[in-house]
Coordinates of C-alpha atoms in Angstrom, one line a residue:
Chain C
M1 CA 105.4 106.1 126.4
S2 CA 102.6 103.8 125.2
A3 CA 101.2 100.8 127.1
S4 CA 103.2 98.5 124.7
P5 CA 106.9 99.0 124.5
A6 CA 106.6 97.6 120.8
L7 CA 104.4 100.6 119.9
D8 CA 107.1 103.0 121.0
H9 CA 109.1 101.9 118.0
V10 CA 106.5 102.7 115.4
Q11 CA 105.2 106.0 116.9
A12 CA 105.0 108.8 114.4
G13 CA 108.0 111.1 115.0
A14 CA 108.4 114.7 114.3
H15 CA 106.6 116.1 111.2
G16 CA 104.4 113.0 111.1
H17 CA 107.2 110.6 110.0
H18 CA 106.7 107.0 110.9
Y19 CA 110.1 106.0 112.2
T20 CA 111.0 102.4 113.0
T21 CA 113.8 101.0 115.2
T22 CA 115.9 101.1 112.0
G23 CA 115.7 104.9 112.1
L24 CA 114.1 104.6 108.7
D25 CA 110.6 105.7 107.7
S26 CA 108.2 102.7 107.7
R27 CA 106.6 103.9 104.4
K28 CA 109.8 103.9 102.5
I29 CA 110.7 100.5 103.9
A30 CA 107.2 99.4 102.7
I31 CA 107.6 100.7 99.2
W32 CA 111.0 99.2 98.8
A33 CA 109.6 95.9 100.0
F34 CA 106.7 96.2 97.6
I35 CA 109.0 97.0 94.8
G36 CA 111.3 94.0 95.6
S37 CA 108.0 91.8 95.4
E38 CA 107.3 93.4 92.1
C39 CA 110.6 92.5 90.7
M40 CA 109.6 88.8 91.2
L41 CA 106.3 89.4 89.7
F42 CA 107.8 90.8 86.5
A43 CA 110.5 88.3 86.6
S44 CA 107.9 85.5 86.3
L45 CA 106.2 87.2 83.5
I46 CA 109.3 87.8 81.6
S47 CA 110.5 84.2 82.2
T48 CA 107.2 83.0 80.6
Y49 CA 107.7 85.2 77.6
L50 CA 111.2 84.0 77.1
I51 CA 110.3 80.3 77.7
Y52 CA 107.6 80.4 75.0
K53 CA 109.7 82.5 72.6
G54 CA 110.1 80.9 69.3
R55 CA 107.5 78.2 70.1
S56 CA 104.6 79.6 68.4
V57 CA 103.1 77.3 65.8
V58 CA 101.1 80.0 63.8
G59 CA 101.9 83.7 63.2
P60 CA 102.2 86.6 63.4
F61 CA 105.6 86.3 64.8
P62 CA 107.6 89.0 66.8
H63 CA 110.7 89.3 64.6
E64 CA 110.4 86.6 62.0
A65 CA 108.8 87.5 58.6
C66 CA 107.1 84.4 57.0
A67 CA 106.4 84.1 53.3
P68 CA 104.7 81.4 51.2
P69 CA 105.2 78.4 50.9
A70 CA 106.3 78.4 54.6
C71 CA 103.2 80.2 55.4
Q72 CA 99.8 80.1 53.7
V73 CA 99.4 83.9 54.4
P74 CA 102.5 86.1 54.1
L75 CA 103.3 87.6 57.5
K76 CA 105.7 90.5 58.4
A77 CA 107.6 90.9 61.6
I78 CA 105.0 92.4 63.8
L79 CA 107.1 94.3 66.4
N80 CA 107.2 98.1 65.5
I81 CA 110.7 99.0 66.9
P82 CA 110.6 102.8 65.9
V83 CA 107.3 103.3 67.7
T84 CA 108.5 101.4 70.7
S85 CA 111.7 103.4 70.8
A86 CA 109.8 106.5 70.9
S87 CA 107.6 105.3 73.7
T88 CA 110.7 104.2 75.6
F89 CA 112.2 107.8 75.2
V90 CA 108.9 109.2 76.5
L91 CA 109.0 107.0 79.6
L92 CA 112.7 107.8 80.3
M93 CA 111.9 111.5 80.1
S94 CA 109.0 111.0 82.4
S95 CA 111.4 109.7 85.0
L96 CA 113.4 113.0 84.6
A97 CA 110.3 115.0 85.2
M98 CA 109.5 112.9 88.3
V99 CA 112.8 113.6 89.9
L100 CA 112.4 117.3 89.1
A101 CA 109.0 117.3 90.7
L102 CA 110.4 115.7 93.8
A103 CA 113.2 118.2 93.9
A104 CA 110.7 121.0 93.5
V105 CA 108.6 119.8 96.4
E106 CA 111.7 119.4 98.7
N107 CA 112.9 122.9 97.8
R108 CA 109.5 124.7 97.8
N109 CA 110.6 127.0 100.7
L110 CA 113.9 128.2 99.0
P111 CA 113.9 131.6 97.3
K112 CA 113.4 131.4 93.5
L113 CA 115.5 134.3 92.1
T114 CA 115.7 133.5 88.5
T115 CA 113.2 132.4 85.9
G116 CA 115.1 129.0 85.8
D117 CA 114.7 128.6 89.4
R118 CA 111.0 129.4 89.1
I119 CA 110.7 126.8 86.3
L120 CA 112.7 124.1 88.1
G121 CA 110.9 124.9 91.4
S122 CA 107.4 124.4 90.1
S123 CA 106.1 121.0 91.3
K124 CA 102.8 121.5 89.5
L125 CA 104.8 121.8 86.1
W126 CA 106.8 118.7 86.6
L127 CA 104.0 116.6 87.9
W128 CA 101.9 117.6 85.0
A129 CA 104.9 116.8 82.6
T130 CA 105.2 113.3 84.3
C131 CA 101.4 112.6 84.0
I132 CA 101.4 113.7 80.3
L133 CA 104.4 111.7 79.5
G134 CA 102.9 108.7 81.3
A135 CA 99.7 109.1 79.5
T136 CA 101.7 109.4 76.2
F137 CA 103.3 106.2 76.8
L138 CA 99.9 104.6 77.5
A139 CA 98.8 106.0 74.1
F140 CA 101.7 104.4 72.3
Q141 CA 100.8 101.1 74.0
A142 CA 97.1 101.4 73.0
F143 CA 98.2 102.2 69.4
E144 CA 100.5 99.2 69.4
F145 CA 97.8 96.8 70.8
T146 CA 95.3 98.0 68.2
S147 CA 97.6 97.6 65.4
F148 CA 98.6 94.2 66.6
V149 CA 94.9 93.1 66.8
H150 CA 94.3 94.6 63.2
E151 CA 97.3 92.5 62.0
G152 CA 95.8 89.2 63.3
L153 CA 97.6 89.0 66.7
S154 CA 95.3 88.8 69.8
I155 CA 96.0 87.2 73.2
R156 CA 94.5 84.0 72.0
T157 CA 96.2 83.7 68.6
N158 CA 99.6 82.1 69.7
L159 CA 102.1 81.6 72.5
F160 CA 103.7 84.8 71.6
G161 CA 100.4 86.8 71.8
S162 CA 99.5 85.4 75.1
S163 CA 102.7 86.0 76.8
F164 CA 103.4 89.4 75.0
F165 CA 99.9 90.8 75.9
T166 CA 100.1 89.4 79.5
L167 CA 103.4 91.0 80.1
T168 CA 103.1 94.4 78.4
G169 CA 99.4 94.5 79.7
F170 CA 100.6 94.0 83.3
H171 CA 103.2 96.8 82.7
G172 CA 100.7 99.2 81.2
A173 CA 98.3 98.5 84.1
H174 CA 101.2 99.6 86.4
V175 CA 101.8 102.7 84.3
T176 CA 98.1 103.5 84.6
A177 CA 98.1 103.1 88.4
G178 CA 101.2 105.5 88.4
V179 CA 99.4 108.2 86.4
I180 CA 96.3 108.1 88.6
W181 CA 98.7 108.2 91.8
L182 CA 100.5 111.3 90.1
G183 CA 97.1 112.7 89.4
T184 CA 96.1 112.6 93.2
L185 CA 99.4 114.3 94.1
L186 CA 98.6 117.0 91.5
A187 CA 95.2 117.5 93.0
I188 CA 96.7 117.9 96.4
D189 CA 99.3 120.4 95.1
Y190 CA 96.4 122.5 93.6
K191 CA 94.3 122.3 96.7
R192 CA 96.9 123.2 99.4
G193 CA 100.3 123.0 97.8
L194 CA 102.9 120.3 98.2
G195 CA 105.8 121.4 100.7
P196 CA 108.8 119.8 102.2
G197 CA 106.6 118.0 104.6
D198 CA 105.1 116.1 101.7
A199 CA 108.2 115.2 100.2
I200 CA 108.1 111.6 101.6
N201 CA 104.7 111.1 99.9
V202 CA 106.1 112.3 96.6
D203 CA 109.3 110.3 97.0
I204 CA 107.3 107.0 97.5
A205 CA 105.2 107.8 94.4
A206 CA 108.5 108.7 92.4
L207 CA 110.1 105.3 93.5
Y208 CA 107.0 103.5 92.1
W209 CA 107.2 105.5 88.9
H210 CA 110.9 104.8 88.4
F211 CA 110.4 101.1 89.0
V212 CA 107.8 101.1 86.3
D213 CA 110.6 102.8 84.1
V214 CA 113.3 100.2 84.9
V215 CA 110.8 97.3 84.2
W216 CA 110.4 98.8 80.8
I217 CA 114.0 99.2 80.2
A218 CA 114.2 95.2 80.7
I219 CA 111.1 94.7 78.6
F220 CA 112.4 96.8 75.7
T221 CA 115.6 95.0 75.5
L222 CA 114.4 91.4 76.2
I223 CA 111.1 91.4 74.2
Y224 CA 111.7 94.2 71.5
L225 CA 115.4 94.2 70.6
I226 CA 116.8 90.7 71.2
R227 CA 115.7 88.5 68.3
Chain Y
M1 CA 119.5 127.2 88.5
A2 CA 121.4 127.9 91.7
Q3 CA 118.6 126.6 93.8
Q4 CA 118.7 123.1 92.2
D5 CA 122.4 122.9 91.8
S6 CA 122.8 122.9 95.5
A7 CA 122.3 119.3 96.4
P8 CA 118.5 118.8 97.6
K9 CA 118.1 117.2 100.8
G10 CA 117.0 113.7 101.0
H11 CA 114.2 112.2 103.1
G12 CA 113.0 109.2 104.8
G13 CA 116.6 107.9 105.2
H14 CA 118.4 107.4 108.5
A15 CA 117.1 109.4 111.4
S16 CA 119.9 111.1 113.3
G17 CA 121.1 109.0 116.2
A18 CA 119.7 105.9 114.7
A19 CA 118.5 103.3 117.0
A20 CA 121.0 101.6 119.2
G21 CA 120.1 98.3 120.8
G22 CA 116.5 98.6 119.7
A23 CA 115.9 101.9 121.7
H24 CA 113.2 104.2 120.5
V25 CA 114.3 106.3 117.6
A26 CA 113.6 109.9 118.1
P27 CA 114.5 111.9 115.0
A28 CA 115.4 115.5 115.8
A29 CA 113.2 117.5 113.5
D30 CA 114.5 117.5 110.0
D31 CA 117.8 116.0 111.0
A32 CA 116.2 112.8 109.7
H33 CA 116.7 114.4 106.1
A34 CA 120.4 113.4 106.2
H35 CA 120.9 111.9 102.7
A36 CA 121.8 114.2 99.8
H37 CA 120.3 113.6 96.4
P38 CA 121.8 114.3 93.0
T39 CA 121.8 117.9 91.7
W40 CA 119.9 119.1 88.6
K41 CA 123.0 118.9 86.6
Q42 CA 123.4 115.3 87.5
Y43 CA 119.8 114.5 86.7
K44 CA 120.4 116.2 83.3
W45 CA 123.4 114.0 82.6
V46 CA 121.7 110.9 83.7
A47 CA 118.9 111.6 81.3
L48 CA 121.4 112.4 78.4
I49 CA 123.3 109.2 79.1
L50 CA 120.0 107.0 79.2
T51 CA 119.0 108.6 76.0
A52 CA 122.3 108.0 74.4
I53 CA 122.4 104.3 75.4
T54 CA 118.8 103.9 74.0
V55 CA 119.9 105.4 70.7
V56 CA 122.9 103.0 70.4
E57 CA 120.6 100.1 71.4
V58 CA 118.2 100.9 68.6
W59 CA 121.1 101.7 66.1
I60 CA 122.7 98.3 66.5
Y61 CA 119.4 96.6 66.1
Y62 CA 119.4 97.9 62.5
I63 CA 123.0 96.6 61.7
P64 CA 122.5 93.3 60.2
S65 CA 126.2 92.2 60.5
F66 CA 126.1 93.1 64.2
V67 CA 122.8 91.4 64.8
A68 CA 124.3 88.2 63.2
S69 CA 127.4 88.3 65.4
K70 CA 127.8 86.9 68.9
L71 CA 128.2 90.3 70.4
F72 CA 124.7 91.4 69.8
V73 CA 122.8 89.8 72.6
P74 CA 125.6 90.5 75.2
A75 CA 125.9 94.0 74.2
L76 CA 122.1 94.7 74.5
L77 CA 122.0 93.0 77.9
I78 CA 125.1 95.0 79.1
M79 CA 123.5 98.3 77.9
S80 CA 120.1 97.4 79.4
A81 CA 121.8 96.6 82.8
V82 CA 123.7 99.9 82.8
K83 CA 120.4 101.8 82.2
F84 CA 118.7 99.9 84.9
A85 CA 121.5 100.6 87.3
I86 CA 121.6 104.3 86.4
V87 CA 118.0 104.8 87.0
V88 CA 118.0 102.8 90.3
L89 CA 121.2 104.4 91.7
F90 CA 120.4 108.0 90.8
Y91 CA 116.7 108.5 90.0
M92 CA 115.7 106.1 92.8
H93 CA 118.5 107.5 95.0
L94 CA 119.6 104.1 96.0
K95 CA 123.2 105.2 95.8
Y96 CA 122.4 107.8 98.5
D97 CA 120.0 105.8 100.6
A98 CA 120.0 103.5 103.5
R99 CA 121.7 100.1 103.2
L100 CA 118.4 98.4 104.2
F101 CA 116.7 99.8 101.2
R102 CA 119.5 98.5 99.0
A103 CA 119.1 95.0 100.5
L104 CA 115.2 95.2 100.1
F105 CA 115.7 95.8 96.4
T106 CA 118.7 93.8 95.5
G107 CA 117.8 90.7 97.4
P108 CA 114.5 90.1 95.4
L109 CA 116.3 91.4 92.3
I110 CA 118.9 88.7 92.6
I111 CA 116.1 86.0 93.1
A112 CA 114.3 87.3 90.1
V113 CA 117.3 87.2 87.9
V114 CA 118.4 83.7 89.2
T115 CA 114.8 82.5 88.6
I116 CA 114.8 83.8 85.0
I117 CA 118.3 82.2 84.3
S118 CA 117.4 78.9 86.0
L119 CA 114.1 78.7 83.9
M120 CA 116.0 79.4 80.7
F121 CA 118.2 76.4 81.6
L122 CA 115.3 74.2 82.6
F123 CA 113.4 74.8 79.3
G124 CA 116.5 74.5 77.1
H125 CA 116.9 78.1 76.1
L126 CA 120.4 78.1 77.6
A127 CA 122.9 75.3 77.8
I128 CA 126.3 74.7 79.0
R129 CA 128.6 72.6 76.9
V130 CA 130.7 70.2 78.9
G131 CA 133.7 68.5 77.4
S132 CA 134.5 68.4 73.7

């Protein structure tokens, strides 16, 4: 019993869990509240993009090709759907790898009888897979940004460029933070091994990673596919 | 595969004997790990469904007659919403987790969606035609 009754509600419980009066781990409450606030951040960025959509005075434009005499310089639609579809698939698969990493950490102590069990039960393998897929997504984004700049679209070119680079740049920054976070979990796994006691930490990282994935699901449809 | 096919335990969800009347919560060891998560097979199916929906999304993008129809945008929005819901419910375990987590996510999500729709109306990207 602590001096303050209020502190009793937030004392760490068994296995270092931080339970609250709700009976829920405070760290999970915090990450869900953070994810909720992030929803509103990305809503503001998506709103900005949609408000400015179709209002750029000069090209390049996202979907609309422009040929003389409408334009002095012929312009083609700048969004590369095949490349972005591939990067979307990569990010979706990274979410699968992440849930498998979490399951592997939770089931670390279970016996692994078959080769399949050993593969599915390797948290290092799935954390590596998630990191590599996340880095691959970032490489796709770097390729896309570079090609856009070469085609004459920068953040200062027009309203499309400003809102597009801000939105996708913020998302890319979130993916980068996620890859670094997963890298720290991998380092811990190599140093002392991640076990069921660490599952909550991996779960929090996984929730963040999946959130980054669902934001991209919205961006891919609203920005890339809807003309 | 037997290992993962048995539903992995959840974590960070309800502690057993959750607080009653604000009393201190004392989770009994790993009883706190009360919520089941999807199995490996379910994860695999979720990934396949997400991939299939993405393929359909991209496929209809390349059908000019469908792009020109009124169904194009609603179809994409519905497919995107389904993908969003699947990831949140299964990969983020919201289907199996505490109601407070659902509230913490869906509350701001509703505010975010209403904000986007309101701004679309405000800036003239959406309109409701009243009368003839």
